[in-house]
Short mmCIF file of C-alpha atoms in Angstrom, two decimals:
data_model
loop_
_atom_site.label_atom_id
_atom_site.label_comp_id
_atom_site.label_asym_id
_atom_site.label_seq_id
_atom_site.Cartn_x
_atom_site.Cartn_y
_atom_site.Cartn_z
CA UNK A 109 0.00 0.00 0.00
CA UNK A 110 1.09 3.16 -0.81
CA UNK A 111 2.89 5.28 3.08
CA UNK A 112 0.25 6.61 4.76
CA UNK A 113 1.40 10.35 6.33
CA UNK A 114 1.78 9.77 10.37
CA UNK A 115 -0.55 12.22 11.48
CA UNK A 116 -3.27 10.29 9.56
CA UNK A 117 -2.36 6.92 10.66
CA UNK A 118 -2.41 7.95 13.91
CA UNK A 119 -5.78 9.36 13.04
CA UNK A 120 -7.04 6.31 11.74
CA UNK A 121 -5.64 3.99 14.23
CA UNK A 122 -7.69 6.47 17.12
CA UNK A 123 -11.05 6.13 14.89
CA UNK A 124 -11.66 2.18 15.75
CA UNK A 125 -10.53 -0.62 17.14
CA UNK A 126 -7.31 -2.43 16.60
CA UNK A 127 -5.78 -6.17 16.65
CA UNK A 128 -3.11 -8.45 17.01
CA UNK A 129 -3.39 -11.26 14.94
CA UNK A 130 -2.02 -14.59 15.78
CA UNK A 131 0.89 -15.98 13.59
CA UNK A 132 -0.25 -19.39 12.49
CA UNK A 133 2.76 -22.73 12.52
CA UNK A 134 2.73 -25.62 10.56
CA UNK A 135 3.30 -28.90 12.72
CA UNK A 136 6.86 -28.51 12.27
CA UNK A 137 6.16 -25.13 13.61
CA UNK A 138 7.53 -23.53 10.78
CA UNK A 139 5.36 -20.33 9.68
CA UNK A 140 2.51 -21.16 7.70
CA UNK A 141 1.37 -18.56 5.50
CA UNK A 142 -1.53 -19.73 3.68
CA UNK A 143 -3.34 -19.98 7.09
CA UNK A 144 -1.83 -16.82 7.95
CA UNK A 145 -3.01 -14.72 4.72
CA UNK A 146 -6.22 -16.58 5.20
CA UNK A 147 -6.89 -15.10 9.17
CA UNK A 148 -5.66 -11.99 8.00
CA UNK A 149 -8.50 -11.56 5.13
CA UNK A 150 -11.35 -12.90 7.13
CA UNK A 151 -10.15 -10.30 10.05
CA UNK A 152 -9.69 -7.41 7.65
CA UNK A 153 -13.61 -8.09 6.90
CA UNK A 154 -15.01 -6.69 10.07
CA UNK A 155 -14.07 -2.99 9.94
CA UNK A 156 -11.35 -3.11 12.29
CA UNK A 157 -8.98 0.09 12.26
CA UNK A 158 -5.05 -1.66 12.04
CA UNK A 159 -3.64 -5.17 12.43
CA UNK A 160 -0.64 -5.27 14.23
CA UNK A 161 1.50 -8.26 12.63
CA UNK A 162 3.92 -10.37 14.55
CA UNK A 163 3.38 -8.61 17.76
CA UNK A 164 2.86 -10.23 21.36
CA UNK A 165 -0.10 -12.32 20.25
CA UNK A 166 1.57 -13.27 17.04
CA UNK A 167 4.47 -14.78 19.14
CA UNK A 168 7.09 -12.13 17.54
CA UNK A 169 8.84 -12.80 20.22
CA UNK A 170 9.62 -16.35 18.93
CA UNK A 171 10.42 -15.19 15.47
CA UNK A 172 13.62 -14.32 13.76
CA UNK A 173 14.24 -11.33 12.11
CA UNK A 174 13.48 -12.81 8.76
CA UNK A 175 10.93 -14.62 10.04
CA UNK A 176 9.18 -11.12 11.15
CA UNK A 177 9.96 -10.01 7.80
CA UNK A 178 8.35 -12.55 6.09
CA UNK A 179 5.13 -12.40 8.10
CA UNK A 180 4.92 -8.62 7.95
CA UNK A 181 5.35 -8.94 3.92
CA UNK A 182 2.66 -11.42 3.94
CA UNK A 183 0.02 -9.04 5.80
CA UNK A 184 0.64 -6.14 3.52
CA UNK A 185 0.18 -7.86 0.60
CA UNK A 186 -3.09 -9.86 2.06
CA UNK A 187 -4.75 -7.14 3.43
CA UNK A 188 -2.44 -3.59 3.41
CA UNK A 189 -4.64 -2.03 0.78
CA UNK A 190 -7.75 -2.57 3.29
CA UNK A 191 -6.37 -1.99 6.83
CA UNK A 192 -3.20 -0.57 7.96
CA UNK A 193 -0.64 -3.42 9.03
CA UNK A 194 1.65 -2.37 12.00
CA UNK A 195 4.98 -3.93 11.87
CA UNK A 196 6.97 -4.67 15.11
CA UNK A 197 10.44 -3.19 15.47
CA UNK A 198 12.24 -5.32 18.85
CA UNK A 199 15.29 -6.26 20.44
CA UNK A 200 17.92 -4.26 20.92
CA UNK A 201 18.47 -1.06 18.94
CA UNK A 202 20.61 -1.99 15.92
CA UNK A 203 18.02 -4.57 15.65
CA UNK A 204 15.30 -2.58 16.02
CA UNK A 205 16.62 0.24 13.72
CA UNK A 206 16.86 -2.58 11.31
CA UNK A 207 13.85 -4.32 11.46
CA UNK A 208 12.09 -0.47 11.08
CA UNK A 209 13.57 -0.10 7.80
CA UNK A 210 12.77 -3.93 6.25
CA UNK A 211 9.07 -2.29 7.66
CA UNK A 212 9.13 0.37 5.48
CA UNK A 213 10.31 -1.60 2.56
CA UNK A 214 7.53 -4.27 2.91
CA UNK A 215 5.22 -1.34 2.75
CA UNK A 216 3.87 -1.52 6.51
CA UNK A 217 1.85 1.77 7.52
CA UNK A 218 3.62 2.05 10.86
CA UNK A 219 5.57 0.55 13.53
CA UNK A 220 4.98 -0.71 17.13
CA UNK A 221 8.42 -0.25 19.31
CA UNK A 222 8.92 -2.83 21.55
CA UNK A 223 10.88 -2.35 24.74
CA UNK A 224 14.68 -3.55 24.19
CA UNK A 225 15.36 -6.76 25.48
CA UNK A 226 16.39 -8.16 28.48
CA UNK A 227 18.45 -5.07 29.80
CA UNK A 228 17.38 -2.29 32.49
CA UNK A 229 17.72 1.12 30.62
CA UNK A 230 17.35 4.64 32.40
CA UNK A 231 14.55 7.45 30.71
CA UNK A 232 17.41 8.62 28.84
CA UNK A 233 18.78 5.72 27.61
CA UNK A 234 15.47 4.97 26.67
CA UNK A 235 14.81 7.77 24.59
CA UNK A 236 17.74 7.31 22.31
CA UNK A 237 16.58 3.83 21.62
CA UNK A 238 13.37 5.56 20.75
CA UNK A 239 14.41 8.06 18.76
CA UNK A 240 17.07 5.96 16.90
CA UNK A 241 13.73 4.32 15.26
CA UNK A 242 12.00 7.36 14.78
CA UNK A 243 14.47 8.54 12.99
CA UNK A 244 15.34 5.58 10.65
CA UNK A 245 12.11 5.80 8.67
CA UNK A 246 9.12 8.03 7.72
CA UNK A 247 6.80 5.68 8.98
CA UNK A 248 4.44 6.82 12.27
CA UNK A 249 5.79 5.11 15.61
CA UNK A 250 3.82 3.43 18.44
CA UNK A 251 5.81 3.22 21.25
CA UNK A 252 5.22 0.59 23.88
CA UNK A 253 5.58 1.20 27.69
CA UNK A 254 5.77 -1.73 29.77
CA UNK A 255 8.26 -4.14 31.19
CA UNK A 256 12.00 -2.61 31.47
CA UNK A 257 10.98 0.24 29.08
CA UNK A 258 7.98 1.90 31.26
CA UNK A 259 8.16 5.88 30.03
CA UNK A 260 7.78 8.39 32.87
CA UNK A 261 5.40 10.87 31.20
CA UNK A 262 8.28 14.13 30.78
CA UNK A 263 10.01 11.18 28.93
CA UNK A 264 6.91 11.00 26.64
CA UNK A 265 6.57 14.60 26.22
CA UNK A 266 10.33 15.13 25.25
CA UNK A 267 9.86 12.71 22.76
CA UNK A 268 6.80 13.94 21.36
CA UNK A 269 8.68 17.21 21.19
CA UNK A 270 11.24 16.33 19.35
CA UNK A 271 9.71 13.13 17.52
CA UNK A 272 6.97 14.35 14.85
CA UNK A 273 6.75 10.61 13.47
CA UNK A 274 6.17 9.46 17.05
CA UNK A 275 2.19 9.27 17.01
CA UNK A 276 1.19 6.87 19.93
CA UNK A 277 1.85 5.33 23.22
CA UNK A 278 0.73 1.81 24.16
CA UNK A 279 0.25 1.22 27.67
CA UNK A 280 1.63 -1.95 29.17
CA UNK A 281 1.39 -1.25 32.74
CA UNK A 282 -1.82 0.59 33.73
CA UNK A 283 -0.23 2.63 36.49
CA UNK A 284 -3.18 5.55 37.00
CA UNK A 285 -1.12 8.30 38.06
CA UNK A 286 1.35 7.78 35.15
CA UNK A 287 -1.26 7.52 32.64
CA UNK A 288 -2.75 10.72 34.15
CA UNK A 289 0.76 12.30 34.49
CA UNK A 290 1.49 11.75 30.33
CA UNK A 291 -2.04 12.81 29.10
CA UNK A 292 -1.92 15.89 31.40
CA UNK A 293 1.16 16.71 30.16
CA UNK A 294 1.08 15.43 26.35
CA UNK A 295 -2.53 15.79 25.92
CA UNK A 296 -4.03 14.60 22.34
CA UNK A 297 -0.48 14.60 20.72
CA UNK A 298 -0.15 11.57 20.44
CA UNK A 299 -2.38 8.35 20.57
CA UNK A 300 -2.90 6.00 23.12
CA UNK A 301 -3.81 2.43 22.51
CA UNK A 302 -4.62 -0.05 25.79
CA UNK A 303 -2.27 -2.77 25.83
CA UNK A 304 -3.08 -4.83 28.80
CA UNK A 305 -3.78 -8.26 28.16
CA UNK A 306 -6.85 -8.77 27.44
CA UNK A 307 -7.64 -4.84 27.43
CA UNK A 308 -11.70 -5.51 27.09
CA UNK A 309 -11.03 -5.39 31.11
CA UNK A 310 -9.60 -2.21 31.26
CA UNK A 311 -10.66 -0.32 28.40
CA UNK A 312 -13.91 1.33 30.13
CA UNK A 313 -11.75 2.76 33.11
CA UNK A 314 -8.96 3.91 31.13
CA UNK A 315 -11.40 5.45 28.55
CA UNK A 316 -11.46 8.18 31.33
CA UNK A 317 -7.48 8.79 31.28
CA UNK A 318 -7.40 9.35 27.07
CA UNK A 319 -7.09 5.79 25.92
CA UNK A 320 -9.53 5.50 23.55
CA UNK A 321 -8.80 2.62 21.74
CA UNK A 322 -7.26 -0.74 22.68
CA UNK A 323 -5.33 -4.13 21.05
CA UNK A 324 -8.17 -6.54 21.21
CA UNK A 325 -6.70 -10.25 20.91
CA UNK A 326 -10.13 -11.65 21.60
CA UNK A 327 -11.09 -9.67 17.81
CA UNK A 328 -8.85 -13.08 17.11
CA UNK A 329 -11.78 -15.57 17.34
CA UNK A 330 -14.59 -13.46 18.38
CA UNK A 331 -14.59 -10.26 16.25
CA UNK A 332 -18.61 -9.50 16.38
CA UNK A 333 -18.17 -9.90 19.97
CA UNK A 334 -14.94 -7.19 20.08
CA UNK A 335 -16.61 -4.57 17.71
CA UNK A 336 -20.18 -4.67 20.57
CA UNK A 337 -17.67 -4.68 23.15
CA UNK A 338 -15.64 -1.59 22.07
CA UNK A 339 -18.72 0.46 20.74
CA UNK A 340 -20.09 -0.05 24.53
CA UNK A 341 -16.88 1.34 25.35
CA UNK A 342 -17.10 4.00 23.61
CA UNK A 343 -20.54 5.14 24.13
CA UNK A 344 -19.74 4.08 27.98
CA UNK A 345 -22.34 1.96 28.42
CA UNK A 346 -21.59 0.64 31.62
CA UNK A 347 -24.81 -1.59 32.02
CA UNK A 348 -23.83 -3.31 28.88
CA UNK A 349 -19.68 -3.66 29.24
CA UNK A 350 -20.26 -5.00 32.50
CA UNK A 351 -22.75 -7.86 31.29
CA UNK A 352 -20.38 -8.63 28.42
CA UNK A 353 -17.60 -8.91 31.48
CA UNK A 354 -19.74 -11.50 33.27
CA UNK A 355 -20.79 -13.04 30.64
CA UNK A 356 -17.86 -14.12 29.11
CA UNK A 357 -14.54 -11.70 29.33
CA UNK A 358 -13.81 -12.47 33.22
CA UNK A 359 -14.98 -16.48 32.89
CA UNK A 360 -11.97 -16.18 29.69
CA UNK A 361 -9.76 -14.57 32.19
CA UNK A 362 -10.59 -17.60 34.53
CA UNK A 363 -9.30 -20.06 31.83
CA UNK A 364 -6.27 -17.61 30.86
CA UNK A 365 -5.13 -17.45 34.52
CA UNK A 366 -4.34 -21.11 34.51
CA UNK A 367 -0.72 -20.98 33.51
CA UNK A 368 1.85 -18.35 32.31
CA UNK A 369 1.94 -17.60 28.90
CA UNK A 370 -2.02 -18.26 28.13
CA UNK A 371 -2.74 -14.94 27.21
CA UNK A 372 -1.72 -16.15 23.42
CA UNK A 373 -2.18 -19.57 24.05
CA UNK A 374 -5.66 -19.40 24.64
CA UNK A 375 -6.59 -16.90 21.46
CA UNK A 376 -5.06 -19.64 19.56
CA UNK A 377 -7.58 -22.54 21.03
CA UNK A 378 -10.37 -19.99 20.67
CA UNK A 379 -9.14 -19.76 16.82
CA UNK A 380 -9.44 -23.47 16.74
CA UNK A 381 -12.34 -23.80 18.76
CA UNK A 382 -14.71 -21.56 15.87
CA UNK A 383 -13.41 -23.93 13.68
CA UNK A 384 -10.98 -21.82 12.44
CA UNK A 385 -7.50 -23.92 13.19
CA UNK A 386 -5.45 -21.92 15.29
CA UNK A 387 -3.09 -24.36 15.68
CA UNK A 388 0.07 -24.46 17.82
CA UNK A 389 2.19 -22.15 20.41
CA UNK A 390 5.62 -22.19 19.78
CA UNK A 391 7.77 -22.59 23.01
CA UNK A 392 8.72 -21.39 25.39
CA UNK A 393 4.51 -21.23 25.56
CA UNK A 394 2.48 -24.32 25.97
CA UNK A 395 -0.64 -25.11 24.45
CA UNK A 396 -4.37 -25.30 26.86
CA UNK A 397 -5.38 -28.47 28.12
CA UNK A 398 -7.75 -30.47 26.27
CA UNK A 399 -9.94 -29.97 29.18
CA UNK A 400 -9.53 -26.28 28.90
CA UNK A 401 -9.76 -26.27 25.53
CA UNK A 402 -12.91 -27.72 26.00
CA UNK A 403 -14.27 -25.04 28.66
CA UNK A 404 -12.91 -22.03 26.43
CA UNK A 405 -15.50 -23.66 23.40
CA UNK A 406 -17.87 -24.02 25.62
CA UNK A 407 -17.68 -20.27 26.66
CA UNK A 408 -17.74 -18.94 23.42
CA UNK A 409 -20.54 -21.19 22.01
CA UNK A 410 -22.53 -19.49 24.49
CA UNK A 411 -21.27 -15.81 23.24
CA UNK A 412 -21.45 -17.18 19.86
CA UNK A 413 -24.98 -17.88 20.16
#
């Protein structure tokens, strides 16, 4: 697709919601693409705002940097004339410098920056590894707070001073005060996109701090679902976010909370269990239960119906 000017991806992204589709595997858990460019078309068909490909639900974390490539190639040519396709930019910042330009080259409308791996960094630190990817491409930047990269919210503000193709913050943390703090100080600058797992549980209170839109992983297996869930959001409907957290988000969260590493593994069942073959987790993740597996169909039969 042809680069879409940062201002109005960031415009875009803000107008809906947006999701993280999973990265399918083949039984030798080698990337399959055919299943992949297949989710990716049946999810561009619900009016969703930006797919985010090979991010944490799509197990970038397990993929090489040609791998990422790859995948990210696929969904632009699937579905990048229909929704914008966020690439991932990770690991340290060579790497992630790197894997920001191979981004723009596929064609990718933007980029989500992942926090560097492994090491501790200070808020300076920090924002040289940011702006090192800024600065490699045209492409609008999403940068994601969480882990060993949180950003203090002057952090955010320098680098939305200095950054103009910096056009969003994820939040990985949901610390109140600092989410307060950076919209206070940043105001509508810049984006922000929920990115707590399974953000449906959050996405009503932190409506109120200028998150408006979220990373929906359940939008995996259950996009109908996702879209009633977010408009409710949006039109702050408690009455009717709070059934649809009953009714099925905090029973999922039940099944999710079973072991470390489910967030993904479980999108994956739900894939399968809609009879849409989500197949495997790649390790270090584990796959549900057949007896979970069974409980998660259950629950969504019920939404389903």
């Amino acid at each position: 697709m042809n680069a879409i000017p940062p201002l109005d991806l960031a415009a875009r992204l803000a107008s809906g919601l947006l999701s993280f589709p999973v990265t399918h595997f083949d039984d030798r858990l080698a990337f399959d693409e055919t299943r992949y460019r297949e989710h990716l078309a049946w999810q561009a068909g619900f009016g969703v705002a930006g797919l985010f490909a090979a991010g944490g639900t799509g197990e970038g974390f397990s993929l090489t940097s040609a791998e990422i490539d790859t995948v990210v190639r696929a969904a632009v040519d699937e579905v990048g004339s229909r929704v914008p396709v966020i690439a991932p930019a990770t690991g340290n910042t060579a790497q992630a410098v790197a894997q920001a330009q191979a981004a723009e080259a596929a064609g990718a409308a933007g980029l989500l920056l992942f926090p560097p791996y492994l090491t501790e960094a200070s808020q300076p630190g920090l924002i040289t590894h940011v702006e090192a990817v800024c600065r490699a491409t045209g492409l609008g930047v999403i940068v994601y707070s969480r882990a060993n990269a949180v950003l203090e919210d002057v952090t955010v503000a320098e680098l939305a001073d200095r950054n103009p193709t910096l056009i969003g913050l994820k939040d990985g943390v949901g610390d109140i005060e600092r989410m307060t703090r950076t919209y206070a100080r940043v105001g509508d600058r810049l984006i922000y996109v929920g990115g707590l797992p399974t953000a449906e549980t959050f996405a009503l209170p932190l409506l109120q701090l200028g998150v408006n839109t979220y990373s929906s992983a359940l939008y995996n297996f259950v996009p109908e679902f996702a879209l009633r869930f977010y408009a409710a959001v949006r039109a702050q409907d408690r009455v009717a976010v709070y059934g649809m957290l009953n009714d099925f988000v905090i029973p999922y969260l039940d099944i999710r909370d079973r072991a470390r590493g489910y967030a993904v593994s479980i999108i994956k069942a739900g894939l399968t269990a809609v009879g849409r073959d989500g197949g495997r987790v790649r390790p270090p993740l584990t796959d549900l239960t057949g007896d979970e597996r069974d409980a998660l169909a259950e629950l969504i039969e019920k939404v389903r119906s």
